[in-house]
Amino acid sequence: MDDNDDQYRWESGYERTWEVIQEDESGSITATVNAINQKNRRKELAQLPNVRLGMMRHLYLVLDMSDAMKDQDLRPNRLFCSIELLKEFIFLYFDSNPISQIGIIITRKKRTEKISELAGNPRSHVALLEQLKYQECEGEASIQNALEMGLQTLKHMPKYSSREMLFVLGCLTTCDPGNISQTIKICKENEIRCSVISLSAEVRIFRKLCVDTKGLYHVIVDSSHFQELLQIHSRPLPALDKFESSLVRMGFPKYRTYTTSNANISSTTTSSTKHEKASMCMCHLEQRGGTNGFSIGGYFCPTCESKYCELPTECSICHLTLVSAPHLARSYHFLFPIEQFIEITLDKSISKKCFACQHIFDEQKHKNIYQCTSCKNVFCFECDLFIHGTIFTCPGCIRYGQLK
Amino acid sequence: MSSSIKHLVVIIDLNPFYWSDKISSTTTTLNFKQYLKIIIQFCNAYIAFDINHRLTIIGCSNNETCFLYPDPTNESLIIPTVTKTNLFEQLFVIDRVVENNLKEFIENLSPQHISSGSMITMALTQALCYINRLIRDTLPGEKNSFRILIIQTTTDTSKQYMNFMNAVFTSEKINVPIDGCILNNDSSLLQQACDLTSGIYLRVPDPNGLLQYLLWLYLTDKEVRKMLALPTKVAVDYRPACFCHHKLIDTGYVCSVCLSIYCDNTSTCSTCRSAFDINNQSISTSNGITDSSRRQIR
């Protein structure tokens, strides 16, 4: 969309966009439209290899709750639509960045409020967002205050993580106590990447904020475009220049229940008597009342033996990040992307059916099929999309990986 | 009853490696012929169980996979004969198709590249693509459910960890439970797959009772399983192996760029070749300490 950022659509040359679309013999344009859609979807999934990504992210989500969010150009109104899409975004975010953290800030009445601190549990954030639906949108938004609030926390986050703020703004103005340029400068110095999704129109200061801090600036076209933009933000972005690499100490606790006899970790045999009784986990300790978190089993921090009911989390006693191996494995596909398949015509193909789904190619339906460059197997369009968008593993190449 | 179609994809391990030493042994252990017979029996039972059940069988050996059933090109060639009067027509077709395809598949196996592992991962990704196509082809309003059953006889291949996990995450995303049944030693990969997708994992204690176990656990879907007495879930070991020594670790060091896992401090990451400042590490941990102490003061 915004590939050529320095030029607006109305400033660029005159394009005959309709000439690309051609009718076939029966006068239908479905075939060409489909071909264009296919091309676009493939392009979307193409990943740049060898780009250093910011895999660990600390992100503050800033939601505008000013008067402007009551507007009904998104259904039922801007706030409801944004909250619904942000809920989806939070799950997507944790799916692509399992060991990252997210926090929520809202801004209204020229003030900001922190709804949730940086944390790694999607469900608690979503529950908090849900509550926001029933709160009043009023007054003006203050971007400076929101930036300052985000800065306070993000500035202390380690240098090796990607520190970001994502604004979802419906407003066209910002009411600030001081000079916002100064705050933007501080953000830039602290390497905090700010991105804005505008729900109404482009505002110069928002663009300046994004350009200066190397974030992305987008104005939505409609709600489905909004959704697409959030999907872009859910994937890890290329790391900034000054990005440091470092080794982070992490704990990999094992789920243990001491009533069963299979506690075979050497350190636990001595202390097993200590844990036989049901106990509270550290994550639910502050929630008073209710029996949530009171159980026999749990994940025990390998250094301090405090109990947690869910992973990933940070140990509140010794500040060790606790994760499990699948959490890390979930993001490996960003690091080892598979190559794009090349498009070939059906008659050049050696095989008459799709290697993955066993669909027999049809002269009419499958004009173009796709071939993996390393294992030379052919795939249909659906499988090509599914392999590059969801599985991230080429079925044919597995053989060579194993026999090597 | 609702008329939603229930698909089961059975992935069977046909690697000759496991059976090689069982040919000459005494009758007390299961042999390959019996193993196939049991699987066919199970598949027949699944089809006969409900009119809405659909079946796909994928075989995999040490370097090849094959869709054994359904096979639309060969299926039409088989005309049910009236030799066995009481046999359900569909079962007859399944038996013959699987038999023919299996013969062909095993005859074409190349004796080279003998490895102890099987192409389970390849079969699994193919099964997922196949299911994905079925999902795309469903008419709006129809609610079909899918399930994958892996019957494995060989040990895990650790080289496939990443590919296998990618397939498992996909399966989790499109809501397809993976059931695992293993005849050999416990497989930690399969265990994780079943746990993540909420399927059932079982290590068959006695291969002679394989049919019993299959019928007991794997014939039913999620709804019915709530009412069954299932084997107790064992805690799955999710500890990773470090990239340097392949040892399971409790605490380790993770590269912030590529998330490679090391059991000890290293100066460079072997995967992404980024250099670490070892002193930096101590700073970042000490930061954590000051951070916590500050909180206590407050």
XYZ file of C-alpha atoms in Angstrom:
702
model
C 0.000 0.000 0.000
C 2.387 2.614 1.250
C 5.448 1.498 -0.639
C 6.247 4.936 -1.995
C 5.826 6.911 1.142
C 7.011 10.215 -0.233
C 4.247 10.380 -2.785
C 0.490 10.506 -2.382
C -1.843 8.773 -4.736
C -3.138 12.031 -6.176
C 0.371 13.264 -6.850
C 1.471 10.194 -8.796
C 1.091 9.673 -12.513
C -2.146 8.822 -14.210
C -2.785 5.069 -14.190
C -5.231 3.127 -16.314
C -5.904 0.558 -13.627
C -8.873 -0.959 -15.446
C -6.831 -1.958 -18.475
C -5.203 -4.798 -16.587
C -8.539 -6.541 -16.356
C -9.413 -8.461 -19.481
C -12.553 -10.321 -20.359
C -12.370 -13.927 -21.487
C -14.415 -15.443 -24.361
C -17.619 -15.516 -22.380
C -17.230 -11.928 -21.206
C -16.473 -12.882 -17.648
C -13.738 -11.177 -15.679
C -13.616 -13.730 -12.858
C -10.543 -15.459 -14.248
C -8.391 -12.330 -14.408
C -9.610 -11.040 -11.076
C -8.776 -14.403 -9.536
C -5.329 -14.338 -11.113
C -4.664 -10.881 -9.670
C -5.877 -11.962 -6.257
C -3.678 -15.054 -6.387
C -0.666 -12.966 -7.267
C -1.324 -10.548 -4.434
C -1.758 -13.286 -1.885
C 1.454 -14.944 -2.931
C 3.267 -11.639 -2.722
C 1.961 -11.062 0.769
C 3.459 -14.310 1.948
C 6.852 -13.801 0.364
C 9.335 -13.261 3.146
C 12.624 -11.556 2.886
C 15.357 -13.987 3.816
C 18.306 -13.039 5.982
C 16.734 -10.073 7.662
C 17.415 -9.740 11.321
C 14.074 -9.615 13.083
C 13.227 -8.248 16.498
C 11.968 -11.546 17.887
C 11.463 -10.420 21.451
C 9.041 -7.560 21.506
C 7.743 -5.257 24.177
C 4.730 -3.479 22.771
C 2.393 -0.885 24.198
C -0.944 -0.674 22.493
C -2.384 2.840 22.712
C -6.105 3.047 22.081
C -7.749 6.372 21.471
C -10.936 6.841 23.502
C -11.645 10.432 22.582
C -14.863 11.811 21.142
C -13.761 10.862 17.659
C -14.091 7.159 18.477
C -17.865 7.461 18.707
C -18.030 7.964 14.959
C -20.016 5.315 13.132
C -18.034 5.018 9.932
C -16.868 1.628 11.174
C -19.710 -0.585 12.352
C -21.192 -0.388 14.961
C -18.796 2.384 15.917
C -15.067 2.980 15.799
C -14.431 1.901 19.368
C -16.331 -1.395 19.142
C -14.771 -2.263 15.814
C -11.267 -1.432 17.055
C -11.689 -3.451 20.231
C -12.962 -6.483 18.324
C -10.045 -6.332 15.896
C -7.515 -5.659 18.645
C -8.697 -8.748 20.497
C -7.928 -10.756 17.395
C -4.625 -8.922 17.078
C -3.552 -9.853 20.612
C -3.997 -13.558 19.892
C -2.197 -13.241 16.569
C 0.595 -11.321 18.247
C 1.209 -14.014 20.827
C 0.965 -16.668 18.172
C 3.776 -15.083 16.160
C 5.786 -13.749 19.114
C 5.247 -16.215 21.939
C 7.809 -14.834 24.344
C 6.919 -11.201 23.814
C 4.887 -8.920 26.005
C 2.089 -6.465 25.462
C 0.509 -3.668 27.506
C -2.513 -1.437 26.951
C -2.837 2.318 27.400
C -5.913 4.417 26.645
C -6.126 8.139 26.155
C -9.150 10.411 26.687
C -10.046 13.693 28.340
C -6.492 14.921 27.617
C -5.189 12.233 29.977
C -3.872 8.709 29.706
C -4.664 5.628 31.706
C -2.707 2.423 31.864
C -5.137 -0.450 31.460
C -2.584 -3.217 31.780
C 1.127 -3.497 32.442
C 3.426 -5.327 30.029
C 2.568 -8.998 30.378
C 2.572 -12.179 28.389
C -0.900 -13.584 28.942
C -3.302 -12.857 26.059
C -6.456 -13.783 27.952
C -6.119 -11.176 30.696
C -5.521 -8.424 28.137
C -8.522 -9.463 26.096
C -10.727 -9.475 29.180
C -9.611 -5.932 29.996
C -10.247 -4.780 26.434
C -13.725 -6.247 26.620
C -14.486 -4.083 29.654
C -13.416 -0.949 27.775
C -16.335 -1.408 25.395
C -18.721 -0.168 28.041
C -16.779 2.924 28.991
C -17.514 6.363 27.718
C -15.428 7.930 24.953
C -15.014 11.591 25.730
C -12.776 14.617 25.404
C -9.614 14.827 23.401
C -6.703 12.444 23.033
C -3.213 13.309 24.187
C -0.452 11.651 22.225
C 2.315 13.239 24.235
C 0.984 11.930 27.516
C 0.600 8.464 26.005
C 4.155 8.560 24.673
C 5.494 9.653 28.048
C 3.649 6.882 29.822
C 4.937 4.280 27.373
C 8.443 5.697 27.553
C 8.567 5.389 31.324
C 8.311 1.608 31.125
C 9.834 0.846 27.745
C 12.982 2.806 28.436
C 13.932 0.260 31.103
C 13.323 -2.742 28.899
C 16.491 -4.531 27.794
C 18.247 -3.316 24.654
C 18.054 -6.669 22.914
C 14.288 -6.578 22.715
C 12.323 -4.622 20.169
C 10.515 -1.818 22.012
C 7.432 -0.620 20.246
C 4.275 1.396 20.645
C 1.260 0.940 18.398
C -1.319 3.724 18.305
C -4.860 3.178 17.092
C -6.172 6.705 16.660
C -9.489 8.058 15.524
C -8.699 11.645 16.451
C -7.337 14.364 14.178
C -5.905 16.454 16.977
C -3.804 15.932 20.051
C -3.979 18.041 23.188
C -0.558 18.104 24.809
C 0.886 19.736 27.906
C 4.209 20.575 26.246
C 6.182 20.315 23.067
C 5.477 16.945 21.453
C 8.544 17.212 19.178
C 10.679 16.994 22.282
C 8.981 13.763 23.325
C 9.333 12.319 19.827
C 13.037 13.129 20.019
C 13.355 11.259 23.311
C 11.574 8.265 21.783
C 13.989 8.343 18.900
C 16.967 8.462 21.252
C 15.607 5.538 23.215
C 15.020 3.491 20.058
C 11.343 3.106 20.676
C 9.537 2.376 17.474
C 6.144 4.054 17.223
C 3.576 3.016 14.635
C 0.200 4.603 14.030
C -2.962 3.292 12.462
C -5.229 6.229 11.761
C -8.940 5.568 11.538
C -9.844 8.884 9.972
C -7.232 10.789 7.973
C -3.542 11.480 7.811
C -2.189 13.894 10.410
C 1.244 15.393 9.908
C 2.472 15.029 13.466
C 1.497 11.334 13.512
C 3.422 10.738 10.311
C 6.394 12.614 11.705
C 6.291 10.444 14.826
C 6.372 7.264 12.737
C 9.027 8.440 10.285
C 11.324 9.675 13.048
C 11.058 6.524 15.135
C 11.173 4.181 12.073
C 7.651 2.922 12.612
C 4.884 2.369 10.093
C 2.149 4.873 9.384
C -1.134 3.769 7.872
C -4.554 5.224 7.324
C -7.278 2.618 7.036
C -9.595 2.332 4.053
C -12.216 0.130 5.689
C -12.470 -2.444 8.474
C -10.978 -5.290 6.420
C -8.007 -3.085 5.590
C -7.737 -2.302 9.304
C -7.577 -6.035 9.980
C -4.847 -6.514 7.376
C -2.801 -3.698 8.879
C -3.028 -5.263 12.315
C -1.849 -8.544 10.826
C 1.233 -6.774 9.528
C 1.916 -5.460 13.004
C 1.497 -8.889 14.553
C 4.521 -10.230 12.690
C 7.961 -9.311 13.997
C 9.472 -6.312 12.226
C 13.057 -6.079 10.990
C 15.325 -5.024 13.813
C 16.681 -1.498 14.087
C 20.344 -0.733 13.402
C 21.478 -0.307 16.955
C 19.889 -3.578 17.936
C 22.036 -5.506 20.378
C 22.266 -9.238 20.520
C 22.660 -10.945 23.783
C 22.113 -14.235 25.496
C 19.068 -14.247 27.717
C 18.852 -16.640 30.597
C 15.614 -18.590 30.569
C 14.092 -21.355 32.602
C 12.279 -24.345 31.155
C 10.161 -25.696 33.983
C 8.607 -29.113 33.801
C 4.995 -29.677 34.718
C 4.965 -31.678 37.923
C 2.270 -33.133 40.072
C 3.625 -34.630 43.206
C 0.873 -37.103 43.706
C 2.131 -39.132 40.759
C 5.277 -41.127 41.112
C 6.983 -39.968 37.927
C 8.800 -37.039 39.452
C 12.189 -38.119 38.289
C 14.168 -34.912 38.381
C 17.034 -35.438 40.754
C 16.605 -32.171 42.640
C 13.008 -32.890 43.458
C 13.446 -36.198 45.219
C 14.787 -34.396 48.235
C 12.151 -31.714 48.289
C 9.197 -33.742 47.094
C 7.624 -33.894 50.526
C 7.436 -30.131 50.514
C 5.132 -29.996 47.530
C 2.761 -32.836 48.146
C 0.054 -30.556 49.421
C -1.972 -28.375 47.129
C -0.670 -24.848 46.928
C -1.355 -21.472 45.375
C 0.427 -20.479 42.209
C 2.210 -17.153 42.110
C 0.143 -15.792 39.217
C -3.175 -16.016 41.048
C -1.840 -15.045 44.437
C -2.888 -11.423 44.189
C -6.421 -12.241 43.129
C -8.159 -12.606 46.435
C -11.129 -14.895 46.811
C -11.975 -17.852 44.605
C -10.074 -21.048 44.236
C -8.334 -20.124 40.993
C -4.756 -21.252 40.966
C -5.081 -23.536 43.963
C -3.924 -26.924 42.777
C -1.446 -29.749 43.160
C 0.318 -29.544 39.823
C 2.100 -26.658 38.221
C 5.268 -25.382 36.639
C 8.032 -24.833 39.155
C 10.722 -22.259 38.530
C 14.017 -24.165 38.214
C 15.933 -21.705 40.377
C 13.561 -20.672 43.141
C 10.867 -23.391 43.024
C 7.948 -20.972 42.967
C 4.869 -22.308 41.276
C 3.074 -21.020 38.170
C -0.009 -22.370 36.475
C 0.709 -21.046 33.013
C 3.633 -20.467 30.702
C 5.193 -18.240 29.400
C 5.669 -15.987 32.367
C 8.320 -14.176 34.317
C 9.109 -15.517 37.737
C 8.044 -12.833 40.182
C 10.633 -13.941 42.729
C 13.837 -14.310 40.747
C 12.830 -12.576 37.470
C 13.753 -15.530 35.317
C 11.786 -15.815 32.095
C 9.979 -19.140 32.138
C 9.050 -20.681 28.795
C 8.547 -24.094 27.275
C 10.255 -25.431 24.180
C 7.189 -25.219 21.893
C 6.957 -21.487 22.617
C 10.367 -20.985 21.141
C 9.681 -23.426 18.306
C 6.587 -21.484 17.300
C 8.676 -18.584 16.069
C 11.426 -20.576 14.365
C 9.601 -20.382 11.053
C 10.358 -16.658 10.868
C 14.023 -17.470 11.121
C 14.098 -20.320 8.638
C 11.589 -19.267 5.994
C 11.041 -21.643 3.086
C 11.721 -20.401 -0.380
C 8.986 -19.243 -2.717
C 7.817 -21.859 -5.184
C 8.152 -21.018 -8.857
C 5.178 -20.870 -11.152
C 5.120 -23.375 -14.016
C 2.526 -24.377 -16.558
C 0.744 -27.687 -16.307
C 2.231 -29.304 -19.396
C 5.772 -28.884 -18.057
C 4.951 -30.764 -14.925
C 6.219 -34.282 -14.364
C 3.417 -35.243 -12.050
C -0.278 -35.069 -12.751
C -1.363 -34.505 -9.186
C -0.542 -32.158 -6.342
C 2.171 -33.642 -4.177
C 0.547 -32.461 -0.945
C -3.219 -32.816 -1.268
C -3.241 -35.480 -4.042
C -5.633 -33.383 -6.090
C -5.469 -34.374 -9.737
C -4.717 -31.342 -11.881
C -7.426 -30.152 -14.150
C -6.657 -28.503 -17.505
C -9.176 -25.767 -16.874
C -8.794 -25.092 -13.204
C -5.070 -25.411 -12.753
C -3.479 -23.303 -15.449
C -0.564 -22.536 -13.236
C 0.958 -24.860 -10.739
C 3.832 -24.307 -8.399
C 7.111 -26.121 -8.053
C 9.496 -26.203 -5.136
C 12.957 -25.232 -6.319
C 14.812 -27.711 -4.131
C 12.707 -30.887 -4.130
C 11.089 -30.339 -7.581
C 7.671 -31.484 -6.424
C 4.611 -29.698 -7.764
C 1.779 -28.202 -5.747
C -1.597 -26.663 -6.468
C -2.315 -23.038 -5.617
C -4.181 -23.791 -2.387
C -1.393 -25.973 -1.057
C 1.195 -23.366 -2.040
C -0.631 -20.772 0.048
C -1.186 -23.165 2.915
C 2.441 -24.285 2.949
C 3.828 -20.745 2.895
C 1.205 -19.194 5.110
C 0.502 -21.794 7.764
C 2.696 -24.898 7.786
C 6.023 -23.266 6.868
C 7.432 -26.624 5.845
C 7.659 -28.051 2.357
C 6.424 -31.681 2.464
C 8.822 -32.758 -0.264
C 11.928 -31.267 1.282
C 11.397 -33.209 4.514
C 12.751 -36.326 2.828
C 16.091 -34.736 2.037
C 16.329 -33.236 5.478
C 15.968 -36.650 7.057
C 18.227 -38.648 4.786
C 21.058 -36.166 4.898
C -28.301 -37.172 14.996
C -26.494 -34.397 13.192
C -25.237 -35.273 9.749
C -21.803 -33.733 10.042
C -19.110 -35.673 8.259
C -16.291 -37.000 10.396
C -13.010 -37.532 8.636
C -10.238 -39.672 10.009
C -6.793 -39.683 8.463
C -4.776 -42.705 9.527
C -1.024 -42.486 9.086
C 0.575 -45.910 9.341
C 4.228 -46.556 9.758
C 5.349 -49.226 7.299
C 9.051 -48.997 7.912
C 10.486 -52.517 7.576
C 13.109 -51.693 10.192
C 10.860 -52.450 13.148
C 9.600 -55.732 11.684
C 12.910 -57.072 10.467
C 13.796 -58.858 13.676
C 10.258 -60.071 14.298
C 9.926 -62.387 11.292
C 11.769 -65.296 12.720
C 10.644 -64.846 16.276
C 8.021 -66.970 17.944
C 4.315 -66.498 17.583
C 4.000 -64.570 20.815
C 4.861 -61.231 19.205
C 2.975 -59.434 16.529
C 4.294 -59.771 12.995
C 3.881 -57.463 10.028
C 1.013 -59.400 8.465
C -0.977 -59.364 11.665
C -0.212 -55.681 12.133
C -1.685 -54.846 8.719
C -4.651 -57.077 9.355
C -5.359 -55.265 12.607
C -5.201 -51.874 10.962
C -7.557 -52.977 8.199
C -9.907 -54.348 10.821
C -9.812 -51.067 12.676
C -10.463 -49.098 9.492
C -13.393 -51.337 8.625
C -14.787 -50.860 12.097
C -14.472 -47.111 11.729
C -16.384 -47.093 8.427
C -19.055 -49.433 9.705
C -19.463 -47.430 12.902
C -21.317 -44.509 11.386
C -22.614 -43.608 7.938
C -20.994 -40.173 8.227
C -17.505 -41.508 8.793
C -14.916 -40.957 6.087
C -11.499 -42.481 5.954
C -8.113 -41.705 4.460
C -5.110 -43.951 4.899
C -1.564 -42.779 4.338
C 1.323 -45.168 4.543
C 4.868 -44.075 5.148
C 8.127 -45.947 5.071
C 11.696 -44.851 5.598
C 11.782 -42.557 2.560
C 8.403 -42.507 0.881
C 4.769 -41.823 1.623
C 1.726 -43.068 -0.214
C -1.995 -42.383 -0.059
C -3.349 -45.922 0.236
C -6.996 -44.973 0.379
C -9.005 -43.342 -1.173
C -7.625 -43.923 -4.626
C -10.168 -42.648 -7.152
C -8.364 -44.023 -10.203
C -8.159 -47.619 -9.046
C -11.339 -47.742 -7.046
C -13.632 -47.943 -10.043
C -11.777 -50.997 -11.298
C -12.794 -53.062 -8.346
C -16.160 -54.627 -8.778
C -17.489 -56.233 -5.662
C -17.932 -59.901 -6.304
C -20.324 -62.056 -4.420
C -17.699 -64.372 -3.093
C -18.224 -63.302 0.450
C -21.907 -62.949 0.729
C -22.140 -61.070 3.982
C -19.492 -58.473 3.358
C -20.483 -54.803 3.246
C -19.692 -53.536 -0.242
C -17.701 -50.512 0.862
C -15.506 -52.573 3.143
C -14.706 -54.914 0.295
C -13.580 -51.966 -1.836
C -11.423 -50.567 0.963
C -9.769 -53.907 1.603
C -8.914 -54.466 -2.042
C -7.696 -50.912 -2.716
C -5.488 -50.871 0.342
C -4.149 -54.323 -0.456
C -3.286 -53.424 -4.049
C -1.743 -50.086 -3.210
C 0.198 -51.538 -0.340
C 1.686 -54.260 -2.516
C 2.721 -51.745 -5.103
C 4.130 -49.409 -2.487
C 6.230 -52.028 -0.762
C 7.524 -53.494 -4.027
C 8.695 -50.077 -5.125
C 10.556 -49.311 -1.926
C 14.153 -48.597 -2.637
C 16.454 -50.615 -0.465
C 18.989 -47.806 -0.323
C 18.863 -45.052 2.303
C 17.873 -47.393 5.069
C 17.257 -45.285 8.110
C 15.567 -46.194 11.325
C 13.160 -43.254 11.175
C 10.012 -42.988 9.102
C 8.535 -40.211 7.040
C 5.866 -39.490 9.649
C 6.409 -35.748 9.302
C 6.033 -35.844 5.547
C 2.845 -37.869 5.826
C 1.561 -35.467 8.476
C 2.125 -32.364 6.355
C 0.495 -34.080 3.393
C -2.443 -35.037 5.567
C -2.805 -31.423 6.700
C -2.774 -30.156 3.109
C -5.350 -32.790 2.239
C -7.540 -31.725 5.162
C -7.069 -28.097 4.201
C -8.453 -28.867 0.753
C -11.420 -30.706 2.243
C -12.078 -27.725 4.516
C -12.005 -25.385 1.518
C -14.354 -27.642 -0.400
C -16.993 -27.880 2.316
C -20.248 -26.195 1.553
C -21.253 -23.310 3.782
C -23.374 -24.495 6.665
C -21.789 -27.925 6.816
C -19.814 -28.643 9.925
C -17.241 -31.314 9.389
C -14.701 -32.518 11.855
C -11.284 -33.911 11.141
C -8.894 -36.052 13.090
C -5.483 -37.568 12.473
C -4.303 -40.852 13.924
C -0.624 -41.719 13.775
C 0.359 -45.342 14.318
C 4.083 -45.326 14.753
C 6.502 -48.204 15.139
C 9.859 -46.497 14.777
C 11.721 -44.060 16.945
C 11.718 -40.289 16.511
C 14.164 -38.579 14.265
C 15.407 -35.489 16.050
C 16.310 -33.847 12.735
C 12.623 -33.462 12.058
C 11.860 -31.569 15.270
C 11.242 -28.213 13.618
C 9.227 -29.544 10.685
C 7.197 -31.782 12.932
C 6.432 -28.982 15.363
C 5.436 -26.686 12.496
C 2.963 -29.329 11.382
C 1.657 -29.696 14.932
C 1.124 -25.951 15.309
C -0.753 -25.929 12.011
C -2.917 -28.738 13.230
C -3.589 -26.786 16.409
C -4.552 -23.725 14.350
C -7.037 -25.518 12.118
C -8.381 -27.448 15.090
C -7.469 -30.988 14.088
C -6.587 -33.250 17.017
C -3.661 -35.614 16.530
C -3.931 -39.021 18.179
C -0.794 -40.999 18.638
C -0.334 -44.715 19.108
C 3.159 -46.091 19.398
C 4.324 -49.682 19.487
C 7.933 -48.963 20.270
C 9.436 -46.940 23.105
C 7.808 -43.667 24.155
C 8.106 -40.921 21.589
C 8.457 -37.468 23.071
C 7.623 -35.744 19.780
C 4.375 -37.618 19.389
C 3.566 -37.004 23.041
C 3.955 -33.261 22.576
C 1.853 -33.366 19.411
C -1.012 -35.120 21.180
C -0.808 -32.832 24.187
C -0.786 -29.609 22.148
C -3.687 -30.630 19.915
C -5.610 -32.349 22.756
C -5.478 -35.793 21.217
C -4.816 -39.094 22.980
C -1.362 -40.563 23.242
C -0.822 -44.210 24.062
C 2.179 -46.451 24.152
C 0.797 -49.909 23.528
C 2.069 -52.069 26.372
C 1.416 -55.334 24.550
C 1.409 -55.284 20.717
C -0.806 -58.366 20.625
C -3.627 -56.321 22.035
C -3.245 -53.593 19.440
C -6.726 -54.035 17.994
C -8.280 -53.759 21.440
C -6.488 -50.516 22.130
C -7.324 -49.064 18.730
C -10.997 -49.886 19.080
C -11.134 -48.671 22.636
C -9.471 -45.294 22.219
C -9.310 -44.244 18.627
C -12.673 -45.199 17.181
C -14.477 -42.415 18.979
C -14.318 -38.692 18.503
C -13.982 -35.853 20.985
C -17.649 -35.852 22.008
C -17.780 -39.495 22.990
C -14.393 -39.461 24.674
C -15.754 -37.358 27.492
C -17.703 -40.411 28.597
C -14.861 -42.906 28.363
C -12.311 -43.908 30.925
C -9.168 -42.748 29.184
C -5.592 -43.511 30.157
C -4.270 -40.987 32.675
C -2.384 -38.177 31.067
C 1.262 -38.155 31.913
C 3.016 -34.846 32.282
C 4.713 -34.129 28.992
C 8.321 -33.111 29.167
C 8.553 -29.797 27.348
C 12.154 -29.135 28.217
C 14.212 -28.349 25.152
C 17.540 -29.814 24.162
C 20.343 -27.307 23.851
C 21.754 -26.754 20.371
C 25.331 -27.344 21.448
C 25.247 -30.723 23.209
C 21.674 -31.932 22.595
C 21.104 -32.368 26.293
C 17.800 -31.643 28.011
C 18.151 -28.560 30.180
C 16.237 -26.798 32.954
C 17.734 -23.381 32.545
C 19.573 -22.187 29.514
C 20.657 -19.172 27.539
C 18.617 -18.102 24.559
C 19.995 -16.013 21.715
C 17.890 -12.879 21.505
C 18.144 -12.780 17.730
C 17.321 -16.291 16.609
C 16.133 -17.968 19.827
C 18.718 -20.738 19.683
C 19.182 -22.448 23.003
C 22.564 -22.938 24.667
C 23.359 -24.596 27.934
C 26.222 -22.246 28.731
C 27.496 -18.805 27.832
C 29.049 -18.675 24.383
C 30.662 -15.784 22.596
C 28.899 -16.259 19.250
C 25.674 -17.861 18.208
C 26.267 -20.828 15.934
C 22.939 -20.410 14.146
C 22.819 -16.717 13.303
C 26.480 -15.862 13.879
C 25.762 -12.829 15.994
C 28.437 -11.993 18.481
C 27.535 -11.593 22.112
C 29.180 -9.422 24.621
C 29.606 -11.743 27.576
C 30.056 -8.831 29.964
C 26.782 -7.511 28.690
C 25.078 -10.617 29.975
C 26.191 -9.960 33.507
C 24.985 -6.378 33.195
C 21.569 -7.418 32.091
C 21.189 -9.825 34.990
C 22.442 -7.284 37.488
C 19.916 -4.866 36.047
C 17.272 -7.369 36.950
C 18.537 -7.494 40.501
C 18.541 -3.733 40.941
C 15.114 -3.671 39.431
C 13.801 -6.147 41.974
C 15.528 -4.486 44.883
C 14.032 -1.187 43.892
C 10.615 -2.739 43.975
C 11.232 -4.027 47.453
C 12.262 -0.611 48.689
C 9.124 0.877 47.289
